[in-house]
Amino acid sequence: KRLILIGSVTEALPGATFRVKLEDDTEVLAHLSGKMRLNFIRVLVGDKVEVEPSSDKRRGRIIRRL
């Protein structure tokens, strides 16, 4: 089972990468998942998103916009 965290986008960076502040006040660098890119889902600063963190918990992948 995969871990999913909820956070808010604080900064948009080049290359479909975003800085996301999670509910536990940690910040991760997250990129858009391939399905979100294929379906042209826009993510803006301030959006709430679901993030699947990597093993080191500093990076992740945005899998859904809430």
PDB file of C-alpha atoms in Angstrom:
ATOM      1  CA  LYS A   1       0.000   0.000   0.000  1.00  0.00           C
ATOM      2  CA  ARG A   2       1.309   3.422  -0.905  1.00  0.00           C
ATOM      3  CA  LEU A   3       1.507   6.397   1.430  1.00  0.00           C
ATOM      4  CA  ILE A   4      -0.429   9.504   0.358  1.00  0.00           C
ATOM      5  CA  LEU A   5       0.043  12.897   2.027  1.00  0.00           C
ATOM      6  CA  ILE A   6      -2.015  16.057   1.571  1.00  0.00           C
ATOM      7  CA  GLY A   7      -0.427  19.457   1.160  1.00  0.00           C
ATOM      8  CA  SER A   8      -0.678  22.873  -0.413  1.00  0.00           C
ATOM      9  CA  VAL A   9       1.401  24.173  -3.339  1.00  0.00           C
ATOM     10  CA  THR A  10       3.582  27.105  -2.217  1.00  0.00           C
ATOM     11  CA  GLU A  11       5.770  27.640  -5.289  1.00  0.00           C
ATOM     12  CA  ALA A  12       5.727  26.660  -8.969  1.00  0.00           C
ATOM     13  CA  LEU A  13       9.154  25.810 -10.398  1.00  0.00           C
ATOM     14  CA  PRO A  14      10.264  25.029 -13.973  1.00  0.00           C
ATOM     15  CA  GLY A  15       9.696  21.577 -15.447  1.00  0.00           C
ATOM     16  CA  ALA A  16       6.290  20.811 -13.865  1.00  0.00           C
ATOM     17  CA  THR A  17       7.929  20.799 -10.419  1.00  0.00           C
ATOM     18  CA  PHE A  18       6.330  22.324  -7.339  1.00  0.00           C
ATOM     19  CA  ARG A  19       7.240  23.064  -3.742  1.00  0.00           C
ATOM     20  CA  VAL A  20       4.513  21.597  -1.532  1.00  0.00           C
ATOM     21  CA  LYS A  21       3.957  22.314   2.166  1.00  0.00           C
ATOM     22  CA  LEU A  22       2.451  19.234   3.767  1.00  0.00           C
ATOM     23  CA  GLU A  23      -0.058  19.185   6.623  1.00  0.00           C
ATOM     24  CA  ASP A  24       2.719  18.309   9.101  1.00  0.00           C
ATOM     25  CA  ASP A  25       4.587  21.545   8.105  1.00  0.00           C
ATOM     26  CA  THR A  26       7.364  19.804   6.153  1.00  0.00           C
ATOM     27  CA  GLU A  27       8.162  20.910   2.606  1.00  0.00           C
ATOM     28  CA  VAL A  28       8.775  18.545  -0.301  1.00  0.00           C
ATOM     29  CA  LEU A  29       9.785  19.055  -3.909  1.00  0.00           C
ATOM     30  CA  ALA A  30       7.162  17.317  -6.049  1.00  0.00           C
ATOM     31  CA  HIS A  31       6.702  16.749  -9.764  1.00  0.00           C
ATOM     32  CA  LEU A  32       3.474  16.103 -11.657  1.00  0.00           C
ATOM     33  CA  SER A  33       2.563  12.489 -12.339  1.00  0.00           C
ATOM     34  CA  GLY A  34       2.362  11.359 -15.937  1.00  0.00           C
ATOM     35  CA  LYS A  35      -1.439  10.945 -15.879  1.00  0.00           C
ATOM     36  CA  MET A  36      -1.871  14.558 -14.734  1.00  0.00           C
ATOM     37  CA  ARG A  37       0.369  15.734 -17.581  1.00  0.00           C
ATOM     38  CA  LEU A  38      -1.482  13.612 -20.149  1.00  0.00           C
ATOM     39  CA  ASN A  39      -4.848  15.000 -19.063  1.00  0.00           C
ATOM     40  CA  PHE A  40      -3.523  18.610 -18.956  1.00  0.00           C
ATOM     41  CA  ILE A  41      -4.485  19.113 -15.310  1.00  0.00           C
ATOM     42  CA  ARG A  42      -3.317  22.544 -14.195  1.00  0.00           C
ATOM     43  CA  VAL A  43      -1.799  22.974 -10.738  1.00  0.00           C
ATOM     44  CA  LEU A  44      -1.446  26.512  -9.384  1.00  0.00           C
ATOM     45  CA  VAL A  45       0.026  28.035  -6.239  1.00  0.00           C
ATOM     46  CA  GLY A  46      -2.452  27.592  -3.404  1.00  0.00           C
ATOM     47  CA  ASP A  47      -4.005  24.365  -4.718  1.00  0.00           C
ATOM     48  CA  LYS A  48      -4.450  21.450  -2.329  1.00  0.00           C
ATOM     49  CA  VAL A  49      -2.834  18.293  -3.711  1.00  0.00           C
ATOM     50  CA  GLU A  50      -2.199  14.656  -2.837  1.00  0.00           C
ATOM     51  CA  VAL A  51       1.495  13.749  -2.831  1.00  0.00           C
ATOM     52  CA  GLU A  52       3.057  10.313  -2.948  1.00  0.00           C
ATOM     53  CA  PRO A  53       6.423  10.785  -1.171  1.00  0.00           C
ATOM     54  CA  SER A  54       9.648   9.105  -2.228  1.00  0.00           C
ATOM     55  CA  SER A  55      11.644   6.922   0.148  1.00  0.00           C
ATOM     56  CA  ASP A  56      13.767   9.844   1.436  1.00  0.00           C
ATOM     57  CA  LYS A  57      10.642  11.994   2.198  1.00  0.00           C
ATOM     58  CA  ARG A  58      12.197  15.125   0.598  1.00  0.00           C
ATOM     59  CA  ARG A  59      10.738  14.601  -2.864  1.00  0.00           C
ATOM     60  CA  GLY A  60       7.483  13.256  -4.187  1.00  0.00           C
ATOM     61  CA  ARG A  61       4.966  13.000  -6.993  1.00  0.00           C
ATOM     62  CA  ILE A  62       1.707  14.957  -7.201  1.00  0.00           C
ATOM     63  CA  ILE A  63      -0.964  12.401  -8.024  1.00  0.00           C
ATOM     64  CA  ARG A  64      -4.176  14.397  -7.586  1.00  0.00           C
ATOM     65  CA  ARG A  65      -5.465  17.952  -7.224  1.00  0.00           C
ATOM     66  CA  LEU A  66      -8.151  18.312  -4.569  1.00  0.00           C
TER      67      LEU A  66
END
